[in-house]
């Protein structure tokens, strides 16, 4: 029986810059890798490329001034209520600079005890005190929010343990016309201004709908900021500034705009060069949560902004340990192995067999998370990941 199942290899590339021929670099790296592994590229292999490389090659960048110009267009009255933005220097601080530069009054509503992906804004042990304080304010003054100063009277100053950053003070420092409030109801912002920009990533659609139902006059999400070029800037038609990263003090790298087209071109070139057309995906953040700090890694709007069609499917799998412990509990050794192997071969004819405990995730999300962990976000220098044996199962020799 073959011992090695799924394997993943991080592949090194040269330093990629705007306008570089990324596809040629990826093809060269894959060819070198399969040569070193002494096995040809297969159609069941997967080639994954980080979104950062694709966006850089596209030259998909913007300036803070571009964001400011778009904010002026979307909020001509000069007042913005920003609801539930992410607490991040890399992911949001430059966006915040652009928003603040594009308006005359900026009201930021933060959630507590943490933002949407788990970045804390207070000591969680203080949560009961905060809830009691909010309930008292609601009974006495009918206020649905509290100011940052009032919030800090209850919680004290707070720095994120892993970064040492006080995000309340950092965000207030952007401009004199920035004011910060706290509430877990996004509609609280309407007690301050009817013109709202939703800062959330994954809950943006529901929050925008709730605000519109509550009669907000203006509602935009971050997907609508730089969803078209401004002054010849980069843009993302679907996600706007969501998925962007800090590039310099005044620029951001946006999410790639042409990831689906890139995937198809790369697959064609790999087939021409290697004689096989593997599955291909562009990946960003993995969809996993850190068990120590409690932060959800997925700060991008999706794990994969572009992938081959097969990767939009969900695996059909059998829970082997359940089959071994129940249906075939009376069998031993080779007889048990053969029975389980046969069940796996016939699983498509019995789609409900031993499915309990197999979470129905999409291939692109699973593979993007795997690739993100393999490539890392530091100095490994492996923005391409070659995955082999992923579609195999126990019945494949």
Coordinates of C-alpha atoms in Angstrom, one line a residue:
X1 CA 0.0 0.0 0.0
X2 CA 1.2 3.5 -0.9
X3 CA 2.2 5.3 2.3
X4 CA 2.4 8.9 1.3
X5 CA -1.0 10.6 0.7
X6 CA -1.4 14.4 0.4
X7 CA 1.8 16.4 0.2
X8 CA 2.4 20.1 -0.2
X9 CA 5.5 21.9 -1.3
X10 CA 6.3 25.6 -1.1
X11 CA 8.0 26.9 -4.3
X12 CA 10.3 29.8 -4.4
X13 CA 10.0 32.6 -6.9
X14 CA 12.1 35.7 -7.8
X15 CA 11.0 38.9 -6.2
X16 CA 7.9 39.9 -8.2
X17 CA 7.2 43.5 -9.2
X18 CA 4.5 45.4 -11.2
X19 CA 4.3 44.3 -14.8
X20 CA 6.4 41.1 -14.3
X21 CA 5.5 38.0 -16.2
X22 CA 4.3 36.1 -13.2
X23 CA 2.9 33.2 -15.2
X24 CA 6.3 32.4 -16.7
X25 CA 7.9 32.5 -13.3
X26 CA 5.3 30.1 -11.9
X27 CA 5.6 27.7 -14.8
X28 CA 9.4 27.7 -14.4
X29 CA 9.1 27.0 -10.7
X30 CA 6.6 24.1 -11.2
X31 CA 8.8 22.6 -13.9
X32 CA 11.8 22.8 -11.6
X33 CA 9.9 21.3 -8.7
X34 CA 8.5 18.2 -10.6
X35 CA 12.0 17.6 -12.0
X36 CA 13.5 17.6 -8.5
X37 CA 10.6 15.4 -7.3
X38 CA 11.3 13.1 -10.2
X39 CA 7.6 12.7 -11.0
X40 CA 5.6 14.5 -13.8
X41 CA 2.9 17.1 -13.2
X42 CA -0.5 15.5 -13.0
X43 CA -4.0 16.8 -13.8
X44 CA -5.0 16.0 -10.2
X45 CA -2.2 18.2 -8.8
X46 CA -3.0 21.7 -7.6
X47 CA -0.9 24.8 -8.1
X48 CA -1.8 27.6 -5.7
X49 CA -0.5 31.2 -6.0
X50 CA -0.8 33.8 -3.3
X51 CA -3.1 36.8 -4.3
X52 CA -0.3 39.2 -3.3
X53 CA 1.8 38.1 -6.2
X54 CA -1.0 38.3 -8.7
X55 CA -2.0 41.8 -7.5
X56 CA 1.6 43.0 -7.7
X57 CA 2.0 41.7 -11.2
X58 CA -1.2 43.5 -12.1
X59 CA 0.1 46.7 -10.6
X60 CA -3.1 46.9 -8.6
X61 CA -2.2 49.6 -6.1
X62 CA -3.8 52.8 -4.8
X63 CA -2.9 55.8 -2.8
X64 CA -4.6 57.2 0.3
X65 CA -5.5 60.2 -1.9
X66 CA -7.4 57.9 -4.2
X67 CA -9.5 56.6 -1.4
X68 CA -10.1 60.1 -0.1
X69 CA -11.3 61.2 -3.6
X70 CA -13.8 58.3 -3.8
X71 CA -15.1 59.0 -0.3
X72 CA -15.8 62.6 -1.3
X73 CA -17.8 61.3 -4.3
X74 CA -19.7 58.7 -2.2
X75 CA -20.3 61.0 0.8
X76 CA -20.6 64.5 -0.7
X77 CA -22.0 66.0 2.5
X78 CA -18.6 65.5 4.2
X79 CA -19.8 63.4 7.1
X80 CA -19.2 59.7 7.5
X81 CA -20.3 57.2 10.1
X82 CA -17.9 54.2 9.9
X83 CA -19.4 51.1 11.4
X84 CA -17.4 48.2 12.9
X85 CA -14.0 48.5 11.1
X86 CA -11.3 45.9 11.6
X87 CA -8.6 46.8 14.1
X88 CA -5.4 46.4 12.1
X89 CA -2.4 48.5 11.1
X90 CA -1.7 46.3 8.0
X91 CA -5.3 45.8 6.9
X92 CA -7.1 49.0 7.8
X93 CA -5.0 51.9 9.0
X94 CA -4.2 53.2 5.5
X95 CA -7.8 52.8 4.5
X96 CA -8.8 54.8 7.6
X97 CA -6.4 57.6 6.6
X98 CA -8.0 57.8 3.2
X99 CA -11.5 57.9 4.7
X100 CA -10.6 60.6 7.2
X101 CA -8.9 62.6 4.4
X102 CA -12.1 62.4 2.3
X103 CA -14.5 63.8 4.9
X104 CA -14.9 66.7 7.4
X105 CA -16.5 64.6 10.2
X106 CA -15.7 61.0 10.8
X107 CA -17.6 59.1 13.5
X108 CA -16.3 55.5 14.1
X109 CA -18.5 53.0 15.8
X110 CA -16.5 50.1 17.3
X111 CA -17.8 46.8 18.6
X112 CA -16.7 45.2 21.8
X113 CA -15.1 43.1 23.3
X114 CA -13.5 42.6 19.9
X115 CA -13.9 43.3 16.2
X116 CA -15.4 41.0 13.6
X117 CA -12.4 38.8 13.4
X118 CA -11.5 38.7 17.0
X119 CA -9.0 41.6 17.6
X120 CA -9.8 42.7 21.2
X121 CA -10.5 46.3 22.2
X122 CA -10.7 45.6 25.9
X123 CA -9.9 43.0 28.6
X124 CA -12.6 40.4 28.1
X125 CA -12.8 40.0 31.9
X126 CA -14.3 43.5 32.0
X127 CA -17.2 42.5 29.8
X128 CA -19.8 42.3 32.6
X129 CA -18.9 45.8 33.8
X130 CA -19.3 47.1 30.3
X131 CA -22.7 45.4 29.8
X132 CA -23.9 46.8 33.2
X133 CA -22.7 50.3 32.2
X134 CA -24.5 50.1 28.8
X135 CA -27.8 48.9 30.5
X136 CA -27.6 51.8 33.0
X137 CA -27.1 54.4 30.2
X138 CA -29.9 52.9 28.2
X139 CA -32.3 53.2 31.2
X140 CA -31.2 56.7 32.2
X141 CA -30.5 58.5 29.0
X142 CA -31.8 56.2 26.2
X143 CA -28.4 56.3 24.7
X144 CA -27.6 53.3 22.4
X145 CA -23.8 54.0 22.3
X146 CA -21.1 55.4 24.6
X147 CA -18.2 57.6 23.8
X148 CA -14.6 56.3 23.8
X149 CA -13.9 58.3 26.9
X150 CA -16.9 56.8 28.8
X151 CA -16.0 53.4 27.6
X152 CA -12.4 53.8 28.8
X153 CA -13.7 54.9 32.2
X154 CA -15.1 51.4 32.6
X155 CA -12.4 49.3 30.8
X156 CA -9.3 51.4 31.3
X157 CA -6.7 51.9 28.5
X158 CA -6.1 48.7 26.6
X159 CA -3.3 47.6 24.4
X160 CA -3.6 44.5 22.2
X161 CA -1.4 41.8 23.9
X162 CA 0.3 40.6 20.7
X163 CA 1.1 44.0 19.1
X164 CA 1.1 46.4 22.1
X165 CA -1.1 48.8 20.1
X166 CA -3.9 50.8 21.6
X167 CA -6.2 50.9 18.6
X168 CA -8.6 53.4 20.0
X169 CA -5.8 55.9 20.4
X170 CA -4.3 55.0 17.1
X171 CA -7.5 55.5 15.2
X172 CA -8.3 58.7 17.0
X173 CA -4.9 60.1 16.0
X174 CA -5.6 60.0 12.3
X175 CA -7.3 63.4 12.3
X176 CA -8.8 65.9 14.7
X177 CA -12.3 65.4 13.2
X178 CA -12.3 61.7 14.1
X179 CA -14.6 60.7 17.0
X180 CA -15.0 57.1 18.4
X181 CA -18.0 55.5 20.0
X182 CA -18.9 51.9 21.1
X183 CA -22.0 49.8 20.6
X184 CA -22.7 46.3 19.3
X185 CA -25.8 47.5 17.4
X186 CA -24.7 49.0 14.1
X187 CA -27.9 51.1 13.9
X188 CA -26.6 53.1 16.9
X189 CA -24.6 55.1 14.3
X190 CA -27.9 56.6 13.0
X191 CA -28.2 58.5 16.3
X192 CA -25.1 60.3 15.2
X193 CA -25.3 60.5 11.4
X194 CA -27.5 59.1 8.7
X195 CA -24.5 58.6 6.3
X196 CA -22.8 55.3 6.9
X197 CA -19.9 53.3 5.6
X198 CA -19.9 49.7 6.7
X199 CA -16.4 48.6 7.7
X200 CA -17.1 44.9 8.2
X201 CA -15.8 42.2 5.9
X202 CA -17.9 39.1 6.3
X203 CA -21.1 40.6 7.8
X204 CA -21.2 43.6 5.6
X205 CA -24.3 42.7 3.6
X206 CA -26.5 42.0 6.6
X207 CA -25.3 45.1 8.4
X208 CA -26.0 47.3 5.3
X209 CA -29.5 45.8 5.1
X210 CA -30.2 46.5 8.7
X211 CA -29.1 50.1 8.3
X212 CA -31.2 50.6 5.2
X213 CA -34.2 49.2 7.0
X214 CA -33.5 51.7 9.8
X215 CA -33.8 54.5 7.3
X216 CA -30.2 55.4 6.8
X217 CA -29.9 58.0 4.1
X218 CA -26.5 56.8 2.7
X219 CA -25.1 53.3 3.0
X220 CA -22.0 52.0 1.4
X221 CA -19.7 49.1 2.2
X222 CA -15.9 49.0 1.7
X223 CA -16.7 46.9 -1.5
X224 CA -17.9 50.1 -3.0
X225 CA -14.8 52.2 -2.3
X226 CA -12.4 52.0 -5.3
X227 CA -14.6 49.5 -7.1
X228 CA -13.6 51.5 -10.1
X229 CA -10.4 53.5 -10.9
X230 CA -10.0 56.9 -9.4
X231 CA -7.3 59.1 -11.0
X232 CA -6.0 56.0 -12.8
X233 CA -5.6 54.1 -9.5
X234 CA -5.9 50.4 -9.0
X235 CA -9.3 49.0 -8.1
X236 CA -11.3 45.9 -7.5
X237 CA -14.6 45.7 -9.2
X238 CA -16.1 43.2 -6.8
X239 CA -14.4 43.9 -3.5
X240 CA -13.2 47.5 -3.6
X241 CA -10.6 48.0 -0.8
X242 CA -11.5 44.8 1.0
X243 CA -8.6 42.4 0.9
X244 CA -6.1 45.2 0.6
X245 CA -2.8 45.3 2.5
X246 CA -0.4 48.0 3.6
X247 CA 2.3 48.6 0.9
X248 CA 3.9 51.9 2.1
X249 CA 2.8 54.7 4.4
X250 CA 0.7 56.2 1.7
X251 CA -0.2 53.2 -0.6
X252 CA -2.1 49.9 -0.5
X253 CA -1.9 46.8 -2.5
X254 CA -5.5 45.9 -3.5
X255 CA -7.0 42.4 -4.0
X256 CA -6.2 41.1 -7.5
X257 CA -8.7 42.2 -10.1
X258 CA -8.2 39.5 -12.8
X259 CA -7.7 36.4 -10.7
X260 CA -10.1 34.1 -12.7
X261 CA -8.4 35.1 -16.0
X262 CA -5.0 34.6 -14.5
X263 CA -6.0 31.1 -13.3
X264 CA -7.1 30.0 -16.8
X265 CA -4.0 31.5 -18.5
X266 CA -1.7 29.7 -16.0
X267 CA -3.5 26.4 -16.4
X268 CA -3.1 26.6 -20.2
X269 CA 0.6 27.5 -20.0
X270 CA 1.2 24.6 -17.5
X271 CA -0.4 22.2 -19.9
X272 CA 1.7 23.4 -22.8
X273 CA 4.9 23.3 -20.7
X274 CA 4.3 20.1 -18.6
X275 CA 1.8 18.1 -20.6
X276 CA -0.9 18.2 -17.8
X277 CA -3.5 20.8 -16.8
X278 CA -3.6 20.8 -13.0
X279 CA -6.2 22.5 -10.8
X280 CA -5.2 26.1 -10.1
X281 CA -6.2 28.6 -7.5
X282 CA -5.2 32.1 -6.2
X283 CA -5.4 32.2 -2.5
X284 CA -5.3 34.8 0.3
X285 CA -5.9 34.3 4.0
X286 CA -6.7 30.9 5.2
X287 CA -10.0 30.2 6.9
X288 CA -8.8 29.3 10.4
X289 CA -8.8 30.7 13.9
X290 CA -5.8 31.0 16.1
X291 CA -6.5 29.1 19.3
X292 CA -4.1 31.2 21.4
X293 CA -5.1 34.8 20.5
X294 CA -8.6 34.0 19.3
X295 CA -8.2 35.9 16.1
X296 CA -9.8 34.6 12.9
X297 CA -7.1 34.6 10.1
X298 CA -9.6 35.4 7.3
X299 CA -9.3 39.1 6.9
X300 CA -9.9 38.8 3.1
X301 CA -13.5 38.8 1.8
X302 CA -12.9 35.3 0.4
X303 CA -10.2 32.7 0.7
X304 CA -9.8 32.3 -3.1
X305 CA -10.7 35.1 -5.5
X306 CA -10.1 32.8 -8.5
X307 CA -9.9 29.1 -9.1
X308 CA -10.6 26.4 -11.6
X309 CA -14.2 25.1 -11.6
X310 CA -13.6 21.8 -9.9
X311 CA -12.4 23.6 -6.7
X312 CA -15.9 25.2 -6.3
X313 CA -17.2 21.7 -5.3
X314 CA -17.4 20.1 -1.9
X315 CA -15.6 16.8 -1.1
X316 CA -17.7 13.7 -0.8
X317 CA -16.0 11.7 1.9
X318 CA -16.7 8.8 4.3
X319 CA -15.8 9.0 7.9
X320 CA -13.4 6.0 8.0
X321 CA -13.2 5.7 11.8
X322 CA -17.0 5.5 12.1
X323 CA -17.2 2.8 9.4
X324 CA -14.4 0.9 11.2
X325 CA -16.0 1.1 14.6
X326 CA -19.6 0.3 13.5
X327 CA -20.3 -1.4 10.2
X328 CA -17.1 -3.4 10.2
X329 CA -16.4 -3.7 13.9
X330 CA -16.4 -7.5 13.7
X331 CA -13.7 -7.6 11.1
X332 CA -10.0 -7.6 11.6
X333 CA -6.8 -6.9 9.6
X334 CA -6.9 -7.3 5.8
X335 CA -10.5 -8.2 5.8
X336 CA -11.5 -5.0 7.5
X337 CA -9.2 -3.0 5.2
X338 CA -10.7 -4.5 2.1
X339 CA -14.3 -3.9 3.3
X340 CA -13.6 -0.2 4.0
X341 CA -11.7 0.2 0.7
X342 CA -14.7 -1.2 -1.1
X343 CA -17.1 1.1 0.7
X344 CA -15.0 4.1 -0.3
X345 CA -15.0 3.0 -4.0
X346 CA -18.8 2.7 -3.9
X347 CA -19.4 5.9 -1.9
X348 CA -20.9 7.9 -4.8
X349 CA -23.7 5.3 -5.0
X350 CA -24.4 5.7 -1.3
X351 CA -23.9 9.5 -0.6
X352 CA -25.3 9.3 3.0
X353 CA -23.0 6.6 4.2
X354 CA -21.0 7.6 7.3
X355 CA -21.1 11.3 6.5
X356 CA -21.4 12.4 10.2
X357 CA -18.6 14.6 11.3
X358 CA -17.4 15.5 7.8
X359 CA -17.8 19.3 7.5
X360 CA -19.1 20.2 4.0
X361 CA -16.3 22.7 3.1
X362 CA -15.5 23.9 -0.4
X363 CA -12.3 22.6 -2.0
X364 CA -11.1 26.2 -2.7
X365 CA -11.4 27.2 1.0
X366 CA -9.7 24.0 2.2
X367 CA -6.8 24.3 -0.3
X368 CA -6.4 28.0 0.2
X369 CA -6.1 27.5 3.9
X370 CA -3.5 24.7 3.4
X371 CA -1.5 26.9 1.0
X372 CA -1.6 29.8 3.4
X373 CA -0.2 27.7 6.2
X374 CA 2.5 26.2 3.9
X375 CA 3.6 29.6 2.4
X376 CA 3.3 31.6 5.6
X377 CA 3.3 35.4 5.6
X378 CA 6.9 36.1 6.6
X379 CA 10.2 35.3 4.9
X380 CA 9.8 31.8 3.6
X381 CA 9.7 33.2 0.0
X382 CA 7.4 30.5 -1.3
X383 CA 4.3 32.3 -2.8
X384 CA 3.5 29.2 -4.9
X385 CA 2.4 25.9 -3.4
X386 CA 2.3 22.6 -5.3
X387 CA -0.2 20.1 -3.7
X388 CA -0.2 16.5 -4.7
X389 CA -2.4 13.6 -3.8
X390 CA -5.2 15.8 -2.5
X391 CA -8.0 14.1 -4.4
X392 CA -6.8 10.6 -3.5
X393 CA -8.4 8.5 -0.9
X394 CA -7.7 5.2 1.0
X395 CA -8.8 3.1 -2.0
X396 CA -6.2 4.6 -4.4
X397 CA -2.9 2.7 -4.7

